XYZ file of C-alpha atoms in Angstrom:
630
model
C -42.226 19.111 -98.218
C -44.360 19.102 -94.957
C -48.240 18.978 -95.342
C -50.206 21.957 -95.319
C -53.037 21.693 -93.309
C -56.366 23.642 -94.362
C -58.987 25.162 -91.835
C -62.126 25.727 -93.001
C -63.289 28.751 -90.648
C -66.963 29.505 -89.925
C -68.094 32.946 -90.800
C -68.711 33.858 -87.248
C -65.757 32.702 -86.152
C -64.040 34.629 -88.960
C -65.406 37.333 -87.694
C -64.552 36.920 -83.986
C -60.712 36.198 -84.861
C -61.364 39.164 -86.275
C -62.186 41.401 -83.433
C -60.010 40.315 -81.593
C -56.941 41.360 -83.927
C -58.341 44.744 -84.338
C -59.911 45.514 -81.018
C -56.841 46.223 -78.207
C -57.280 45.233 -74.687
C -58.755 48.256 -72.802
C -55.951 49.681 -70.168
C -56.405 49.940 -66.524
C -56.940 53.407 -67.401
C -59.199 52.955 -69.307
C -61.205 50.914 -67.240
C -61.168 53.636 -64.404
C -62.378 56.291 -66.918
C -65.911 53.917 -67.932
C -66.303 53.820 -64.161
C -65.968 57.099 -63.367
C -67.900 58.126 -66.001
C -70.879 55.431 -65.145
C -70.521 57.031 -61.404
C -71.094 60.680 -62.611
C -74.124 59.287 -64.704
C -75.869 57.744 -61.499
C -75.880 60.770 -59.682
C -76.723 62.871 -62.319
C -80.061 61.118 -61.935
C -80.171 60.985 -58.506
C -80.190 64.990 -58.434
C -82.418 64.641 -61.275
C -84.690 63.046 -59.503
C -84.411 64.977 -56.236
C -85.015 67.814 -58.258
C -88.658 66.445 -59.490
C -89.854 65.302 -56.652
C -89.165 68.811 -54.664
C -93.008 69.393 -55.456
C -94.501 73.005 -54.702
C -93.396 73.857 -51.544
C -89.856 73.813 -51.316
C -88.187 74.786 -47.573
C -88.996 78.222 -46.431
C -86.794 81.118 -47.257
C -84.464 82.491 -44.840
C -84.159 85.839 -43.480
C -81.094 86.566 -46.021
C -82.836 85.842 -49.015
C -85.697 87.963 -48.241
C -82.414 90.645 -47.439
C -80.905 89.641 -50.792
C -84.132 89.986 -53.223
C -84.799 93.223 -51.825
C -81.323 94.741 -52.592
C -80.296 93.168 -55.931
C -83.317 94.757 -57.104
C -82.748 98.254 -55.815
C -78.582 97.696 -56.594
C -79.416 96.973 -60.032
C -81.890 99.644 -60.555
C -79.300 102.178 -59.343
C -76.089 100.353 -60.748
C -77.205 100.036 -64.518
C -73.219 99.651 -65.539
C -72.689 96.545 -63.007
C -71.545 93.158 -64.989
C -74.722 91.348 -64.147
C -76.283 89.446 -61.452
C -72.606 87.818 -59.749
C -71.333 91.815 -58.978
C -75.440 92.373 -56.910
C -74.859 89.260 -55.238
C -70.910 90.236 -53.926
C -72.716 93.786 -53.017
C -75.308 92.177 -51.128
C -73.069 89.697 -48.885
C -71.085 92.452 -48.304
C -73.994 94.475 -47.190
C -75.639 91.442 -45.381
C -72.261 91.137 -43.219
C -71.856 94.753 -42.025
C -75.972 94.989 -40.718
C -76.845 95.071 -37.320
C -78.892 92.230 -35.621
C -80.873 95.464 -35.092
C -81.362 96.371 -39.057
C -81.800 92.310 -39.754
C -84.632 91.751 -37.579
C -87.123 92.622 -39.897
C -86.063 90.166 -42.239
C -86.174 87.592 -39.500
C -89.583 88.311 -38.698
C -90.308 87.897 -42.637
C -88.674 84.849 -42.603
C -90.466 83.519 -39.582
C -94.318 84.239 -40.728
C -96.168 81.699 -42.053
C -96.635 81.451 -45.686
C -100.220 81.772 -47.447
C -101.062 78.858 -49.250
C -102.208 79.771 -52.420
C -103.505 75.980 -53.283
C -105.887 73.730 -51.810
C -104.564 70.185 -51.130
C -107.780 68.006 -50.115
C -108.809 64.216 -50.098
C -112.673 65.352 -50.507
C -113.526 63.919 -53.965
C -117.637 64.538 -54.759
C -116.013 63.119 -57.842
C -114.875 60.064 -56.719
C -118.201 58.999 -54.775
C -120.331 60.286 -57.495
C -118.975 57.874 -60.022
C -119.072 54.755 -57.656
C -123.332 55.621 -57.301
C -123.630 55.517 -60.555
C -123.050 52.033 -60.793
C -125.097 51.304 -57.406
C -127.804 47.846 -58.110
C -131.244 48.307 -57.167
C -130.726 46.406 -54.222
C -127.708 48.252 -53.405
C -129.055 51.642 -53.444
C -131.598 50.492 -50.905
C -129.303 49.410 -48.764
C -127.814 52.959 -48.643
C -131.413 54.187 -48.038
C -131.683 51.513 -45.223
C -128.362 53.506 -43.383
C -129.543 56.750 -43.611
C -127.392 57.546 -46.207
C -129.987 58.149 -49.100
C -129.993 61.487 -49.469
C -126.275 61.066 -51.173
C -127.797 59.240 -53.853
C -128.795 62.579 -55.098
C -125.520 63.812 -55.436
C -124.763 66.020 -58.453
C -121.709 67.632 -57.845
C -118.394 66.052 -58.976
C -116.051 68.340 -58.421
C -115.267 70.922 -55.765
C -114.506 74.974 -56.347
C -111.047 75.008 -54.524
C -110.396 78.517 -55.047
C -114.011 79.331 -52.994
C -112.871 76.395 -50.461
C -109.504 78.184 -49.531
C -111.539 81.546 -49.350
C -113.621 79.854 -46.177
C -110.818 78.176 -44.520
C -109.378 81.543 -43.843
C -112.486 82.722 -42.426
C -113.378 79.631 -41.166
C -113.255 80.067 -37.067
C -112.605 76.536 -35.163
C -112.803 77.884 -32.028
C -116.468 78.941 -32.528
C -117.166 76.910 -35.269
C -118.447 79.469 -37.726
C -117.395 81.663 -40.410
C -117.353 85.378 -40.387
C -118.673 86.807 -44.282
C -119.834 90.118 -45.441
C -119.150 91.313 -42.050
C -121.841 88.721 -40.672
C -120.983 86.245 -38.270
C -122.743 82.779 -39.643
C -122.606 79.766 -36.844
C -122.681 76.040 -37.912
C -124.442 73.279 -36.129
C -125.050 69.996 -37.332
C -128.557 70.828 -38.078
C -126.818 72.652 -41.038
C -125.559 69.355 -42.513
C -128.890 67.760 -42.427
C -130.146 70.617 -44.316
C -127.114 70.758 -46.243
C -126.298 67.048 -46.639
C -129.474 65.411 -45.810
C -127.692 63.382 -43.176
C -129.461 62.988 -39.809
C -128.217 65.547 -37.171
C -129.797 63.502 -33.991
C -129.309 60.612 -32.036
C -126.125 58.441 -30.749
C -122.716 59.866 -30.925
C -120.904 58.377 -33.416
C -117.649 56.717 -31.496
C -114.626 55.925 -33.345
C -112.600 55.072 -30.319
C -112.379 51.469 -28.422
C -110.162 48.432 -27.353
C -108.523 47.315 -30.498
C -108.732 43.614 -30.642
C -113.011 43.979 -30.907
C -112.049 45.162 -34.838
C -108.717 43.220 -35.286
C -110.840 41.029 -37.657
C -112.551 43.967 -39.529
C -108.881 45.445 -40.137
C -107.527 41.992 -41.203
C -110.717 41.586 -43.546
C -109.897 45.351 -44.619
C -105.846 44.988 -45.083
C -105.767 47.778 -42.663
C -102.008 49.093 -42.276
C -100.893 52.207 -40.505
C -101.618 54.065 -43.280
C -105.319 53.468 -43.394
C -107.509 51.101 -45.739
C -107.147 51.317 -49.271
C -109.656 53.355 -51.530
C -109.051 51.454 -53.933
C -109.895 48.289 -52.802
C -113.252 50.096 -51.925
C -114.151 50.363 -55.019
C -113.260 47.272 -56.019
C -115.847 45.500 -53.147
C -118.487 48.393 -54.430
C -118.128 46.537 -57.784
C -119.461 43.209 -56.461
C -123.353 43.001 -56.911
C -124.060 41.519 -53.477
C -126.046 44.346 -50.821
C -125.612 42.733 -48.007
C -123.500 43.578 -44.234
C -120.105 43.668 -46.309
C -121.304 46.141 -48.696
C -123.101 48.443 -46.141
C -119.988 48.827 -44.481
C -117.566 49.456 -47.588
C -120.306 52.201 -48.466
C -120.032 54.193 -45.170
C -116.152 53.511 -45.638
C -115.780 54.735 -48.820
C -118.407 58.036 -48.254
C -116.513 59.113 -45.915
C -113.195 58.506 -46.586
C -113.906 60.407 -50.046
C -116.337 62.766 -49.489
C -117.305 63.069 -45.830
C -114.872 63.046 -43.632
C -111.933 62.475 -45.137
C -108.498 62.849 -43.386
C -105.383 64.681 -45.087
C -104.551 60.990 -46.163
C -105.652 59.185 -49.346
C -106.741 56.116 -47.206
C -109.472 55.783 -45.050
C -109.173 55.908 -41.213
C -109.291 52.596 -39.740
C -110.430 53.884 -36.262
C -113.960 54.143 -38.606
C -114.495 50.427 -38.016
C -115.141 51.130 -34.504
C -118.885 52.356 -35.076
C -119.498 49.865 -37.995
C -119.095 46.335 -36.164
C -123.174 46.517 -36.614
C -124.445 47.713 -39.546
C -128.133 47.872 -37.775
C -127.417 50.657 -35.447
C -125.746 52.866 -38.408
C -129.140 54.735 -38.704
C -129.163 55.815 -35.523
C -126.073 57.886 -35.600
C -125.379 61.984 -34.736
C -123.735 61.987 -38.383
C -124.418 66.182 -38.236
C -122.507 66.261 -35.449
C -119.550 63.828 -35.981
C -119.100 65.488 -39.857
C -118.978 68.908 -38.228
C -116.929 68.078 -35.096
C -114.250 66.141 -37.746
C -114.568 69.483 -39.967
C -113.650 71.370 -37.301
C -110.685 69.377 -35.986
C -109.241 68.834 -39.597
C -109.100 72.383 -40.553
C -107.727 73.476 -36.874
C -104.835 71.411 -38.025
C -104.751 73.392 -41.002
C -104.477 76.483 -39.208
C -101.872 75.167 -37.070
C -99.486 74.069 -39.562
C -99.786 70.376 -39.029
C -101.131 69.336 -42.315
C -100.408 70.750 -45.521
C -103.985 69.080 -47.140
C -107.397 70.003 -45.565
C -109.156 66.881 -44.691
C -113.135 67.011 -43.480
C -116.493 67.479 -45.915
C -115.074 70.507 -47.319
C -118.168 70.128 -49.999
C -120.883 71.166 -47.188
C -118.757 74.249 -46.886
C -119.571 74.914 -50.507
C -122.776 74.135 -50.845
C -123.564 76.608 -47.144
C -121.885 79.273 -48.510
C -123.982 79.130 -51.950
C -127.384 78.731 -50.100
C -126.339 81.197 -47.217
C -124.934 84.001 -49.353
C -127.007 86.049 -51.864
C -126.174 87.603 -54.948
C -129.622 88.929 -56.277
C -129.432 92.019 -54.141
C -132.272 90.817 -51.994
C -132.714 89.626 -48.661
C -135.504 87.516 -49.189
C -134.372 83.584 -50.144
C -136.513 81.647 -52.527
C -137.595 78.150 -51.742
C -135.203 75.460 -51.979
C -134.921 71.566 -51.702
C -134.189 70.176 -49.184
C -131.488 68.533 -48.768
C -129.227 71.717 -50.746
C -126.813 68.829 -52.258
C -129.590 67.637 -54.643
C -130.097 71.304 -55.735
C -126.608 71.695 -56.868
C -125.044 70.369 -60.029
C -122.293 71.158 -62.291
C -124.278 73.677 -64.473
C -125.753 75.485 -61.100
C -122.340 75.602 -59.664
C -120.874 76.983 -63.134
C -123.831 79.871 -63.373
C -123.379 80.931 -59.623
C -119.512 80.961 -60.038
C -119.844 83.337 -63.346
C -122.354 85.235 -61.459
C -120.099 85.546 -58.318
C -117.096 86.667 -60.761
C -119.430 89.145 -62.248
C -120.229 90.879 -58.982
C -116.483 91.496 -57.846
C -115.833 88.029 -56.266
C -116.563 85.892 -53.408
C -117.746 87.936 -50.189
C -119.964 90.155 -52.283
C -123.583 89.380 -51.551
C -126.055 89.438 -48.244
C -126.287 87.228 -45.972
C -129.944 85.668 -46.080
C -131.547 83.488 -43.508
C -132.315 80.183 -44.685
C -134.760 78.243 -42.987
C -133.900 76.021 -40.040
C -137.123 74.363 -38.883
C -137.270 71.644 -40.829
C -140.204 69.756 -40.789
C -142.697 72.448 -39.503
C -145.292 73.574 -42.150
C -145.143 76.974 -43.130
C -148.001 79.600 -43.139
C -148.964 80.868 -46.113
C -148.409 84.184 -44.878
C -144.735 83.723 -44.560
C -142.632 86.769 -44.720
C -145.290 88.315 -42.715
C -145.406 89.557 -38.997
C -149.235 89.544 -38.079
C -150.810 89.647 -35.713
C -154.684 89.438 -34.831
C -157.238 89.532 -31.974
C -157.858 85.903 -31.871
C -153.765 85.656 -30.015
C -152.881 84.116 -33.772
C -149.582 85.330 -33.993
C -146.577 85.100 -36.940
C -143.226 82.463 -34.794
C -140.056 84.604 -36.065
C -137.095 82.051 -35.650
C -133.327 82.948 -34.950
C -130.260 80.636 -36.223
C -129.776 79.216 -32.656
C -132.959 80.714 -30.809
C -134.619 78.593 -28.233
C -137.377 77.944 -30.310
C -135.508 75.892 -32.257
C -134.592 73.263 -30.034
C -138.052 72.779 -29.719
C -138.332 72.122 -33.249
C -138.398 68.570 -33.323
C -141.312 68.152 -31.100
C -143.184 70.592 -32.227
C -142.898 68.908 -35.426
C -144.220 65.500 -34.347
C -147.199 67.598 -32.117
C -148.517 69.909 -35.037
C -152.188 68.953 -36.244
C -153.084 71.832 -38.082
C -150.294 74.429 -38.297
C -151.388 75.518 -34.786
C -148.801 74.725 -31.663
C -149.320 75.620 -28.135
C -146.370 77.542 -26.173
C -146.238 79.186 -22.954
C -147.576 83.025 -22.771
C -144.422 84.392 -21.300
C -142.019 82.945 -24.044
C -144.689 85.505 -26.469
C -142.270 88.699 -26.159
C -138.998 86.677 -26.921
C -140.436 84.976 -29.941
C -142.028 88.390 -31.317
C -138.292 90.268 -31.004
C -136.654 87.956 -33.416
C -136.711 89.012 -37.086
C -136.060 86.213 -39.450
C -138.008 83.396 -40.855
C -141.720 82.617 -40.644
C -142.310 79.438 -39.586
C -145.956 78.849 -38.591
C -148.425 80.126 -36.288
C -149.091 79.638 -32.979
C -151.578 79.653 -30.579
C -151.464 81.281 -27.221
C -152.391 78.692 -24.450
C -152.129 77.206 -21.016
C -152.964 74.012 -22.031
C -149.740 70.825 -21.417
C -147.601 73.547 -20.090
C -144.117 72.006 -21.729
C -140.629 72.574 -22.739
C -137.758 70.185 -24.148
C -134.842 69.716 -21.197
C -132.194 72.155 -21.268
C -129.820 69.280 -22.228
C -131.187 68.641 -25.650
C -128.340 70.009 -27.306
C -125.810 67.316 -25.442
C -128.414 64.474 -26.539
C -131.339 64.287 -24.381
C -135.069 63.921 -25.673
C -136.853 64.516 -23.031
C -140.100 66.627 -23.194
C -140.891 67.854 -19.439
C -143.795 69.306 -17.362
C -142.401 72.528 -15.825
C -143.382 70.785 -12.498
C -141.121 68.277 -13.074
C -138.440 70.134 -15.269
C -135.875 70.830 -11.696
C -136.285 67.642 -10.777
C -135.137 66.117 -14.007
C -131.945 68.323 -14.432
C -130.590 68.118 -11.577
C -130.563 64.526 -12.534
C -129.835 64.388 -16.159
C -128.097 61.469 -17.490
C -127.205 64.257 -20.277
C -125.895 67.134 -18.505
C -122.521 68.842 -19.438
C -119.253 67.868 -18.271
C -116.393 70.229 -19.200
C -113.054 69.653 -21.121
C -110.218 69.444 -18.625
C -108.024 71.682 -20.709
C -107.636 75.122 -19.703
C -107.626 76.529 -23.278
C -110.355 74.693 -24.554
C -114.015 75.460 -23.588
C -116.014 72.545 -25.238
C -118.582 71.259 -22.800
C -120.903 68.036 -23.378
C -122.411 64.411 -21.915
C -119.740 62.521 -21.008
C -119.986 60.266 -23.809
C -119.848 63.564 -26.217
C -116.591 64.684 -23.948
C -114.854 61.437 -24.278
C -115.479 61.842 -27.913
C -114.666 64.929 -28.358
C -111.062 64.546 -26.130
C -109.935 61.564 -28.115
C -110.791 63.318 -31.881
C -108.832 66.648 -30.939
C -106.564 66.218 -27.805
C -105.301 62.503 -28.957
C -101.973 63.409 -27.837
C -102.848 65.165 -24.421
C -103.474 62.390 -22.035
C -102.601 58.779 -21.785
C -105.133 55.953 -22.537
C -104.964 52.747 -20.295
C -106.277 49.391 -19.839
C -108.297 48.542 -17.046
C -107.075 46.296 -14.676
C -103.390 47.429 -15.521
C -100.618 49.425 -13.845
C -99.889 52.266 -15.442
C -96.940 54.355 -14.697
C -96.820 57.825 -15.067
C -94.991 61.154 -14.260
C -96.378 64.971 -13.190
C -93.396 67.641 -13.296
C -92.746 70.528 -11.135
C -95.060 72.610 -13.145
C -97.780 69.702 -14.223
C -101.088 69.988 -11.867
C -102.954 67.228 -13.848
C -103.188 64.180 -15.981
C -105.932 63.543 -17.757
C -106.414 59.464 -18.077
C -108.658 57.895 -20.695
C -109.617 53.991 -21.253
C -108.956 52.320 -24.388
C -112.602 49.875 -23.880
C -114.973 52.414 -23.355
C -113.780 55.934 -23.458
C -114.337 57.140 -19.848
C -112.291 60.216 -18.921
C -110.079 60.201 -15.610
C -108.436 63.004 -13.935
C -105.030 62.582 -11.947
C -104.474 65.975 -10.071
C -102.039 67.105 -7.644
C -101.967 69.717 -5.264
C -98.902 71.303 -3.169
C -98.584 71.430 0.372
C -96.005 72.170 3.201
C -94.876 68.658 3.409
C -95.197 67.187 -0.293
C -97.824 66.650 -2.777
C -101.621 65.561 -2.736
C -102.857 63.360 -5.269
C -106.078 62.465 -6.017
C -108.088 60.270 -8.899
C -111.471 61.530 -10.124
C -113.898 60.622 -12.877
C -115.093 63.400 -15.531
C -118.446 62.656 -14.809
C -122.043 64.542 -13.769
C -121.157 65.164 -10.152
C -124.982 63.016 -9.461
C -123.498 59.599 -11.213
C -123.473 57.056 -9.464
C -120.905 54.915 -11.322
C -117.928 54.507 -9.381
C -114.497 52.919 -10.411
C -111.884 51.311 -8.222
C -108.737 53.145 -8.508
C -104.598 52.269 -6.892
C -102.354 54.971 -6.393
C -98.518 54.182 -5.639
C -95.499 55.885 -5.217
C -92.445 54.161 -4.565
C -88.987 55.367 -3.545
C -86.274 52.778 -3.277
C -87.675 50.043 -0.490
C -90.248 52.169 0.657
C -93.740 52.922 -1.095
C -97.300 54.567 -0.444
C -100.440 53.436 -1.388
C -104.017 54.394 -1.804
C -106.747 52.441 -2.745
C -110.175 54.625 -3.083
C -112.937 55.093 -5.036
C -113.005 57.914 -8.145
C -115.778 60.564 -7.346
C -117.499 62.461 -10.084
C -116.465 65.457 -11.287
C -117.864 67.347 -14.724
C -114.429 68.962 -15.417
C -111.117 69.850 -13.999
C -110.937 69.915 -10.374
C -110.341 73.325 -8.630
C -108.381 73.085 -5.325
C -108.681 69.817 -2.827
C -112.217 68.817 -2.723
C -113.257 66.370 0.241
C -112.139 63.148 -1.203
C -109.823 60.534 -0.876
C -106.039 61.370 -1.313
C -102.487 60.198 -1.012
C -99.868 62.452 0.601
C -96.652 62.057 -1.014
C -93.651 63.715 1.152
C -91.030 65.911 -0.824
C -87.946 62.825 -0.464
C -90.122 60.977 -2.962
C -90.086 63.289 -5.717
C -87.494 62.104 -8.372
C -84.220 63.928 -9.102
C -86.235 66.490 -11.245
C -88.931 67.179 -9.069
C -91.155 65.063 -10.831
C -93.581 62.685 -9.092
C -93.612 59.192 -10.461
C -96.363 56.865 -9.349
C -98.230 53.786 -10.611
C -101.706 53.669 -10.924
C -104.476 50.833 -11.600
C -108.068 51.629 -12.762
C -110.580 48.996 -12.150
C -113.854 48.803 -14.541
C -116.098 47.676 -11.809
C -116.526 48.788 -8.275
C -117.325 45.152 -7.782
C -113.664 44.174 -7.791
C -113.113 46.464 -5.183
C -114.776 44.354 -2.712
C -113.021 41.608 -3.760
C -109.387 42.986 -3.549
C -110.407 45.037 -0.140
């Protein structure tokens, strides 16, 4: 009798024998059924997915659904014993297909206009900055004194009214920069911010343009990508207790990356670090103008279609239209602090808001005249038109009178209330009708007047002897944009400003020193040539004669400026080339017709197989080179 041999089995392997018995092998059919079935999952959650992150706006609708909501509505009213929505949709294809291009056109036109947005996407978060000040040191909030940035220290406001924000973009007019309500037409200038903001609406132009490797080390420092720089890691340097050069410039940053000037990003612009390499000049800065001039640009973009968010201080429009806009039924404003952003917190904004609901909704109200001669002391008579036999009469002040660019210095020259103007200016200064501002004193004495130029940047108080003399020389005087359908005009450094914030992608920048190539069509009379290290504006033109074309270079400059730039012009074809070497003349715009300068004649064989005319072209930065390379 053979041996019988016992196993003693583990449990667990008991139980895997087990299994094994009971559980069959799973066909090839099987296996093709799991992986189908895992396949259909996956994509289930792909179009899940797709589905969520559609957002609000989803693609425009086409002419035929505007076509097909309109008739399934009227077929079903009229059709009451059709089998639902399937039998209006056959009847409406059916329809569709037997219209006219005629009878569809109106649904095409539908289809083509632009929709109303209905909800304000912005980056400006009062909000955001408010809570950072909170936790500002001592120290720290001095610095922001320091900068000229105290006045946001006062900040109340945390969070913006979007519905009344979208109710002033679409009166909001970029081409004027103003906004038309209650039938009034209200112009903004900086000098609004400063009374708005507090921020200082005088002195350099605030540059965010310039050769890129002078703040490579700011964006490395920064972790600058094309994006932008991270909020985020803002706030997270505001944290640190130090107050020093790295703080001051995380502050500016952050202020306006959240609140001031924001873009339709959630990062901040790294083309900021171009006017913050020194934190001891950031005092000195136009901020009125650059906040108003970034507005402006942001929101034309808006209009345009280019941006779904709104980026600029959409908070100063707020806070205008509250001081700007009464709802008492009266004319007259009360006194207010100065700046309006410490006058407005969350309980203000709340009262106004059920007050502005109360009277039928935003646009209901006057239009009162708030006062824009800051720092001039106000008679005690104010309100009042006097007048008396001693020449003592009441200054009435318009928005953007003359008067008021004499402001400032009548400010610094006031003793006691009394100023001393010229007696002809007596009959313009009585017409106005708004606010009081003082009284003044009918004199010949220091016969004086600010330079005409004051509102491009100059200073200057003049004799009237000496006034001519001065203007025709002013280092401030306008220079127009070269673009036909824009009519900005400022100093040069205002226009190279200006040309790089809005018309970015209308010229080419260059280095100095370095060929450029660059083509004019058939149908292309200019270039317009700006340089990456310090901004200055060229103009490539070309004119049309018998033989070929004229080119010439010129500099968008006062046509008295002295600076001249060494330019090469060449246009090749094959073996053969033309050149010009010449000096730029001064220009303050777009040149009409061939002035009396330097140019290269370029025969009609040259022109490339499109009629365009290719050349190469070299700006110097020094006229000194030119004798050198002569």
């Amino acid at each position: 009798m053979a041996a019988v041999k016992v196993v003693n089995w583990k449990p667990e392997e008991f139980s895997m024998l087990w299994s094994i018995v009971l559980c069959p092998v799973p066909s090839e059919g099987d296996l093709s059924i799991e992986k189908r079935k895992a396949e259909d999952d996956i994509e289930s959650e792909k179009k899940r997915k797709r589905k969520k992150n559609k957002g609000p706006n989803p693609r425009p609708a086409c002419s035929w659904v505007h076509f097909s909501r309109e008739f399934i509505k009227e077929y079903s009213a009229s059709h009451p014993e059709s089998s639902g929505l399937k039998a209006a949709t056959k009847a409406a294809s059916d329809a569709w297909k037997s219209m006219s291009l005629e009878e569809k056109a109106k649904y095409t036109k539908r289809a083509r206009e632009p929709r109303k947005q209905t909800k304000l996407v912005t980056r400006c978060s009062p909000g955001r900055l408010f809570n950072v000040l909170q936790r500002l040191s001592a120290e720290q909030r001095a610095a922001v004194k320091i900068m000229g940035f105290g006045s946001l220290l006062d900040l109340r406001c945390r969070t913006l009214r979007r519905s009344l924000c979208l109710w002033l973009l679409e009166r909001f007019n970029t081409s004027g920069c103003s906004l038309q309500i209650c039938g009034v037409h209200i112009p903004l200038s900086p000098r609004d911010v400063e009374i708005v903001l507090g921020l200082a609406a005088s002195g350099k132009d605030v540059i965010n343009t310039g050769p890129d490797d002078l703040i490579a080390d700011l964006r490395h420092s920064y972790n600058a990508t094309n994006r932008g720089i991270s909020v985020r890691l803002l706030e997270e340097r505001l944290a640190a207790p130090e107050a020093g050069e790295d703080f001051k410039r995380s502050f500016v940053l952050y202020a306006l990356g959240t609140l001031l000037s924001p873009t339709a990003r959630l990062d901040v612009s790294p083309s900021f670090l171009h006017f913050l390499t020194s934190m001891d000049v950031v005092h000195q800065y136009n901020w009125g103008k650059f906040l108003l001039d970034r507005l402006v640009r942001e929101v034309s973009r808006f209009h345009q279609g280019k941006q779904r968010a709104v980026g600029g201080c959409l908070l100063f429009l707020q806070l205008f239209y509250y001081e700007s806009i009464s709802i008492e039924g009266s004319c007259t404003s009360t006194s207010s602090v100065t700046p309006y952003l410490s006058s407005w917190g969350e309980e203000e904004i709340t009262e106004r808001e059920k007050r502005q609901r109360e009277l039928g909704g935003y646009g209901f109200g006057e239009v009162i005249c708030k006062d824009r001669c800051t720092g001039l002391e106000l008679s005690e008579s104010r309100g009042q038109q006097v007048g008396s036999s001693e020449g003592k009469i009441s200054c009435v002040v318009d928005h953007n009178s003359v008067f008021e660019q004499q402001a400032d210095q009548a400010g610094k020259e006031i003793m006691d209330g009394n100023i001393y103007v010229e007696e002809p200016n007596i009959s313009s200064l009585e017409a106005s009708n708004n606010t009081v501002c003082g009284n003044i004193e009918v004199g010949t004495e220091s016969v004086t007047r600010i330079c005409q130029n004051k509102e491009y940047g100059s200073n200057e108080t003049l004799d009237y002897i000496d006034n001519d003399i001065h203007e025709e020389t002013c280092f401030f005087s306008p220079c127009a944009c070269p673009l036909p359908e824009c009519h900005y005009a400022g100093s040069s450094e205002q226009l190279s400003l200006h040309f790089s914030s809005k018309h970015w992608d209308r010229g080419r920048r260059f280095r100095y020193n370095i060929p450029l190539p660059v083509s004019l069509g058939v149908n292309e009379q200019f270039l317009v040539l700006q340089a990456e290290e310090d901004g200055v504006l060229f103009l490539l033109s070309k004119g049309i004669e018998s033989i070929g074309n004229i080119v010439i270079v010129t500099c968008i400059r006062p046509s008295f400026s002295k600076d001249r730039f060494l330019y090469d012009l060449v246009a090749s074809r094959g073996v053969s080339s033309l050149r010009l070497k010449s000096l730029t003349e001064p220009f303050p715009g777009r040149v009409e017709g061939l002035p009396p300068v330097d140019f290269l004649l370029i025969p009609f064989p040259f022109l490339g197989p499109s009629g365009q005319l290719d050349l190469e072209v070299c700006i110097w930065s020094s006229t000194e080179l030119g004798a050198d390379c002569s």
